[in-house]
Short mmCIF file of C-alpha atoms in Angstrom, two decimals:
data_model
loop_
_atom_site.label_atom_id
_atom_site.label_comp_id
_atom_site.label_asym_id
_atom_site.label_seq_id
_atom_site.Cartn_x
_atom_site.Cartn_y
_atom_site.Cartn_z
CA MET A 30 109.75 92.54 104.13
CA THR A 31 113.38 91.98 103.13
CA GLY A 32 115.12 92.50 99.98
CA LEU A 33 117.91 91.20 97.71
CA ALA A 34 120.89 93.78 99.03
CA ALA A 35 121.50 91.84 102.21
CA THR A 36 122.11 88.44 100.23
CA LEU A 37 124.21 90.09 97.74
CA ARG A 38 126.40 91.75 100.31
CA ASP A 39 127.11 88.42 101.87
CA TRP A 40 127.99 86.70 98.51
CA LEU A 41 130.30 89.61 97.58
CA ALA A 42 132.01 89.20 100.96
CA ARG A 43 132.53 85.37 100.40
CA GLY A 44 133.88 86.19 96.95
CA GLU A 45 130.99 84.57 95.29
CA PRO A 46 129.97 85.96 91.77
CA ALA A 47 126.35 87.24 91.04
CA VAL A 48 124.32 88.69 88.51
CA LEU A 49 121.45 91.29 89.24
CA VAL A 50 118.45 90.83 86.64
CA ALA A 51 115.78 93.53 86.48
CA ILE A 52 112.96 94.20 84.49
CA SER A 53 113.59 97.66 83.08
CA GLU A 54 110.49 97.61 81.10
CA ALA A 55 107.24 95.89 81.20
CA ARG A 56 104.70 96.35 78.36
CA GLY A 57 101.24 94.88 78.39
CA SER A 58 100.32 91.84 80.13
CA THR A 59 103.29 90.57 82.06
CA PRO A 60 103.82 88.18 84.97
CA ARG A 61 105.72 90.89 87.08
CA GLU A 62 106.03 94.87 86.95
CA GLU A 63 108.68 97.10 86.14
CA GLY A 64 111.62 96.98 88.84
CA ALA A 65 111.12 93.59 89.72
CA ARG A 66 114.44 91.76 90.56
CA MET A 67 116.29 88.79 90.78
CA LEU A 68 119.66 87.68 91.98
CA VAL A 69 121.69 84.70 90.37
CA GLY A 70 124.37 82.94 91.11
CA ARG A 71 126.29 79.64 90.28
CA SER A 72 124.06 77.48 92.18
CA ALA A 73 121.33 79.51 93.69
CA ALA A 74 118.91 82.64 92.75
CA LEU A 75 116.79 84.53 94.80
CA GLY A 76 113.79 86.42 93.79
CA THR A 77 111.90 86.32 90.72
CA VAL A 78 111.17 88.23 87.56
CA GLY A 79 107.93 85.93 86.77
CA GLY A 80 108.89 82.34 86.48
CA GLY A 81 108.28 80.24 83.45
CA ARG A 82 110.41 80.24 80.73
CA LEU A 83 111.07 84.01 80.87
CA GLU A 84 112.67 83.47 84.09
CA TRP A 85 114.54 80.21 83.08
CA GLU A 86 116.05 82.12 80.00
CA ALA A 87 117.12 85.00 82.10
CA VAL A 88 118.85 82.59 84.66
CA GLU A 89 120.90 80.79 81.69
CA ARG A 90 122.01 83.88 80.30
CA ALA A 91 123.17 85.35 83.84
CA ARG A 92 125.04 82.21 84.43
CA ARG A 93 126.70 82.39 81.02
CA MET A 94 127.93 85.95 82.23
CA LEU A 95 129.50 84.38 85.37
CA ASP A 96 131.62 82.04 83.22
CA GLY A 97 133.13 85.22 81.14
CA GLY A 98 130.28 86.94 79.11
CA PRO A 99 129.56 90.53 79.05
CA ALA A 100 129.20 92.54 82.09
CA VAL A 101 125.69 93.79 81.11
CA GLU A 102 123.35 92.78 79.07
CA SER A 103 119.87 93.55 77.87
CA LEU A 104 117.33 90.92 76.80
CA ASP A 105 114.08 91.54 75.02
CA MET A 106 111.43 88.99 75.59
CA PRO A 107 108.04 88.91 73.62
CA LEU A 108 105.63 87.00 75.75
CA GLY A 109 104.07 84.96 72.91
CA PRO A 110 104.39 81.44 71.35
CA ALA A 111 108.22 81.71 70.61
CA LEU A 112 108.85 81.83 74.37
CA GLY A 113 106.31 79.37 75.07
CA GLN A 114 104.41 81.84 77.21
CA CYS A 115 100.84 83.42 76.49
CA CYS A 116 100.87 86.46 78.85
CA GLY A 117 101.10 88.49 75.43
CA GLY A 118 103.05 91.40 76.73
CA HIS A 119 106.89 92.33 76.32
CA VAL A 120 109.46 92.17 78.98
CA THR A 121 113.22 94.01 78.79
CA LEU A 122 115.51 92.45 81.18
CA ARG A 123 118.55 94.38 82.35
CA LEU A 124 121.48 91.76 83.60
CA GLU A 125 124.49 93.24 85.45
CA ARG A 126 127.36 91.19 86.77
CA ALA A 127 127.03 92.51 90.32
CA ASP A 128 130.01 94.50 91.99
CA ILE A 129 130.30 97.04 95.00
CA GLY A 130 128.67 99.75 92.79
CA THR A 131 125.83 97.32 92.31
CA LEU A 132 125.33 96.51 95.90
CA ALA A 133 125.39 100.38 96.54
CA SER A 134 122.49 100.95 93.83
CA LEU A 135 120.40 98.48 95.10
CA GLU A 136 120.65 99.38 98.72
CA ASP A 137 119.53 102.57 97.83
CA ALA A 138 116.42 101.16 95.74
CA GLU A 139 115.43 98.76 98.40
CA ARG A 140 115.77 101.97 100.96
CA ALA A 141 113.69 104.29 98.72
CA GLU A 142 110.97 101.37 98.41
CA ALA A 143 110.90 100.73 102.09
CA GLU A 144 110.11 104.61 102.54
CA ARG A 145 107.01 104.15 100.18
CA ARG A 146 105.43 101.23 101.94
CA PRO A 147 102.05 101.78 103.56
CA THR A 148 102.24 101.64 107.39
CA VAL A 149 100.51 99.25 109.28
CA LEU A 150 100.32 99.00 113.10
CA LEU A 151 99.56 95.89 114.68
CA PHE A 152 98.24 95.97 118.14
CA GLY A 153 98.70 92.92 120.28
CA ALA A 154 101.23 90.01 120.48
CA GLY A 155 99.07 87.12 121.43
CA HIS A 156 98.51 83.69 119.54
CA VAL A 157 96.68 85.59 116.48
CA GLY A 158 98.90 88.52 116.90
CA LYS A 159 101.84 86.23 116.20
CA ALA A 160 100.32 84.70 113.15
CA ILE A 161 99.47 87.90 111.65
CA ALA A 162 102.68 89.36 111.95
CA ALA A 163 104.29 86.34 110.23
CA ALA A 164 101.71 86.90 107.44
CA LEU A 165 102.55 90.39 107.01
CA ALA A 166 106.30 90.28 107.09
CA PRO A 167 106.72 89.30 103.69
CA LEU A 168 104.48 91.72 102.12
CA PRO A 169 105.37 95.32 101.04
CA LEU A 170 104.29 97.07 104.18
CA ALA A 171 106.10 99.03 106.74
CA VAL A 172 104.84 97.08 109.98
CA ARG A 173 104.80 97.95 113.48
CA TRP A 174 103.88 95.43 116.07
CA ILE A 175 102.94 97.24 119.32
CA ASP A 176 102.44 95.49 122.76
CA GLU A 177 103.22 96.19 126.17
CA ARG A 178 104.35 92.73 127.42
CA ALA A 179 107.99 92.37 126.04
CA HIS A 180 107.65 88.68 126.90
CA GLU A 181 105.20 87.72 124.42
CA PHE A 182 107.10 88.73 121.24
CA PRO A 183 108.84 86.01 119.58
CA ALA A 184 112.67 86.04 119.32
CA PRO A 185 113.36 86.98 116.84
CA VAL A 186 110.35 88.66 115.33
CA PRO A 187 109.90 87.94 111.61
CA PRO A 188 112.34 89.76 109.48
CA GLY A 189 110.87 93.15 108.27
CA VAL A 190 108.56 93.67 111.29
CA ARG A 191 109.46 96.22 113.69
CA ARG A 192 109.02 95.37 117.49
CA VAL A 193 107.53 98.05 119.72
CA VAL A 194 107.19 97.51 123.53
CA SER A 195 104.77 100.21 124.51
CA ALA A 196 101.96 100.52 127.09
CA ASN A 197 100.93 104.20 125.08
CA ALA A 198 98.88 102.77 122.42
CA LEU A 199 97.11 105.89 121.62
CA ASP A 200 100.47 107.79 121.24
CA HIS A 201 101.22 105.34 118.24
CA VAL A 202 97.79 105.58 116.72
CA ALA A 203 98.17 109.72 117.02
CA ALA A 204 101.62 109.52 115.42
CA ALA A 205 100.69 107.19 112.54
CA PRO A 206 100.77 108.55 109.03
CA SER A 207 97.65 109.09 107.17
CA GLY A 208 96.33 106.35 105.14
CA SER A 209 97.75 103.88 107.60
CA GLY A 210 95.92 100.27 108.39
CA TYR A 211 95.14 99.14 111.93
CA LEU A 212 94.89 95.60 113.21
CA ILE A 213 93.54 95.56 116.70
CA LEU A 214 93.85 92.40 118.71
CA THR A 215 94.99 93.24 122.49
CA HIS A 216 94.54 90.92 125.18
CA SER A 217 91.79 93.65 126.77
CA HIS A 218 88.41 94.10 125.09
CA ALA A 219 88.42 97.59 126.70
CA LEU A 220 91.75 98.40 125.05
CA ASP A 221 90.58 97.01 121.81
CA PHE A 222 87.66 99.47 122.15
CA THR A 223 89.91 102.23 123.13
CA ILE A 224 92.52 101.58 120.40
CA ALA A 225 89.44 101.23 118.04
CA ALA A 226 87.60 104.46 118.48
CA ALA A 227 90.81 106.61 118.44
CA VAL A 228 91.46 104.93 114.86
CA LEU A 229 87.97 105.74 113.95
CA GLY A 230 88.16 109.40 115.49
CA ARG A 231 91.12 110.16 113.08
CA GLY A 232 89.09 109.63 110.19
CA ASP A 233 91.93 108.89 107.67
CA ALA A 234 92.47 105.21 108.28
CA ALA A 235 92.76 103.16 105.00
CA TYR A 236 91.75 100.14 107.07
CA ALA A 237 90.75 99.66 110.75
CA GLY A 238 90.21 96.07 111.68
CA LEU A 239 89.08 94.90 115.24
CA ILE A 240 89.19 91.18 116.19
CA GLY A 241 86.05 89.63 117.41
CA SER A 242 82.61 88.71 116.52
CA ALA A 243 79.60 90.01 115.58
CA THR A 244 78.54 90.00 119.05
CA LYS A 245 81.92 92.21 119.99
CA ARG A 246 81.09 94.20 117.18
CA ARG A 247 77.50 95.25 118.60
CA ARG A 248 78.92 95.91 122.02
CA PHE A 249 81.57 98.23 120.51
CA GLU A 250 78.89 100.11 118.45
CA ARG A 251 76.62 100.58 121.46
CA GLU A 252 79.62 101.86 123.49
CA TYR A 253 80.72 104.19 120.66
CA LEU A 254 77.20 105.76 120.21
CA ALA A 255 76.68 106.03 123.95
CA ARG A 256 79.50 108.47 123.75
CA GLY A 257 77.94 110.50 121.14
CA GLN A 258 80.32 109.55 118.38
CA ASP A 259 79.52 109.68 114.57
CA PRO A 260 77.72 106.87 113.46
CA ALA A 261 78.80 106.96 110.14
CA ALA A 262 82.40 106.16 111.33
CA LEU A 263 81.41 102.74 112.09
CA GLU A 264 80.94 102.02 108.47
CA ARG A 265 84.95 101.98 108.38
CA LEU A 266 85.04 99.33 110.78
CA THR A 267 86.05 95.92 109.94
CA CYS A 268 85.14 93.44 112.71
CA PRO A 269 85.64 90.80 112.77
CA ILE A 270 88.77 91.00 110.99
CA GLY A 271 89.60 87.89 108.46
CA GLY A 272 86.11 86.68 108.27
CA ALA A 273 85.80 85.62 104.72
CA LEU A 274 85.78 81.95 105.59
CA LYS A 275 82.73 81.90 108.23
CA GLY A 276 83.43 79.49 111.39
CA ASP A 277 87.33 78.77 110.73
CA LYS A 278 88.93 80.36 113.81
CA ARG A 279 92.41 78.95 113.49
CA PRO A 280 94.99 81.77 113.77
CA ALA A 281 96.96 81.23 110.58
CA VAL A 282 93.60 81.29 108.58
CA ILE A 283 92.67 84.40 110.35
CA ALA A 284 96.21 85.68 109.61
CA VAL A 285 96.10 85.32 106.09
CA LEU A 286 92.55 86.43 105.27
CA ALA A 287 93.25 89.59 107.68
CA ALA A 288 96.44 90.21 105.70
CA ALA A 289 94.84 90.21 102.54
CA GLU A 290 92.03 92.76 103.82
CA VAL A 291 94.64 95.05 104.91
CA LEU A 292 97.03 94.97 101.81
CA ILE A 293 94.19 95.74 99.78
CA ALA A 294 92.96 98.39 101.80
CA VAL A 295 96.21 100.36 102.30
CA THR A 296 97.65 99.92 98.66
CA VAL A 297 94.55 100.62 96.67
CA PRO A 298 93.44 104.45 96.91
CA PRO A 299 91.52 106.14 98.03
CA PRO A 300 89.42 104.83 100.60
CA ALA A 301 86.43 103.58 100.07
CA PRO A 302 83.69 106.28 100.76
CA LEU A 303 81.20 106.56 103.49
CA GLY A 304 78.36 104.03 102.94
CA GLU A 305 80.09 101.21 101.15
CA VAL A 306 80.59 97.95 102.66
CA ARG A 307 83.87 96.75 102.92
CA TRP A 308 85.06 92.84 102.90
CA GLY A 309 84.32 91.58 106.26
CA GLN A 310 81.85 94.44 107.36
CA ARG A 311 78.04 94.39 107.87
CA PRO A 312 75.73 96.70 106.13
CA ALA A 313 74.85 99.98 107.78
CA ARG A 314 71.46 98.95 108.54
CA GLU A 315 72.36 96.01 110.53
CA SER A 316 75.36 97.80 112.53
CA LEU A 317 73.86 101.38 113.02
CA ALA A 318 70.53 100.59 114.57
CA PRO A 319 69.85 103.16 117.40
CA THR A 320 70.95 101.89 120.69
CA GLN A 321 70.44 103.08 124.35
CA PRO A 322 73.26 103.87 126.44
CA SER A 323 73.65 101.75 129.52
CA PRO A 324 72.47 103.12 132.97
CA SER A 325 76.53 103.63 133.73
CA GLY A 326 76.95 105.21 130.32
CA ALA A 327 79.92 102.73 129.87
CA GLY A 328 78.33 99.49 128.40
CA GLY A 329 78.56 97.45 131.25
CA GLY A 330 81.43 98.67 133.20
CA LEU A 331 84.02 98.65 130.34
CA THR A 332 86.43 101.67 130.17
CA TRP A 333 88.17 102.78 127.30
#
């Protein structure tokens, strides 16, 4: 996810004036939250404070400021019939003609916001991985995209996504912050199973998503239980990911649905208690039926 500071830096360097518009207070029902910002220039605007008449008024006032108005202004905007909006809340906007000080403050704010973003680890840079990385990029998440195959990553990777070339997937699982989200879709089922088992073993994942099918899930469950792992941990596994639209397996569709799943999970604490079925999961009575270990103890030869 990228912010406005880079654009403001570029505009100031080119001598293009701008006004930073921010919601300083939001009460009741409003289209955006306190802290939402937009950047207004003479011929362009970036970001949004909620759209509609509210935003139109903000842009008009900002451009008047660029033509000689005050350097700082405050607008109280009741979102009712007088403004042609029916939200019913109240928004206070702060408009500031941008300078180097504005840029420094904006960079500090965006840096602090970035540090608060939930971490999501995306394992696998195949065709679905590429689609998911693109879907996650504009969201308020800290995305680490991990694959050992450097040649599989696009150039450039989506803005705001950190590319990690590494064959040590389990090291990244171990180092992830508590409450992280994990999307597991590598080129190898055995590696998928190894990573998924490690994620479930941590016990603190906000989201543990494994690409696949009902058949793949059942096989993972057999392997997991054959190794004496806690059956209750499987309640926290979402497999297949992005399964809300049954039968549509296009990468872009899976990506959008999976992005929604992980965003909801990592930004709405606390995680669901054991026994609650998450979107995309099967109930425990279906997924946790007792199974017998395979003669090899490795589920037909898979190592993980």
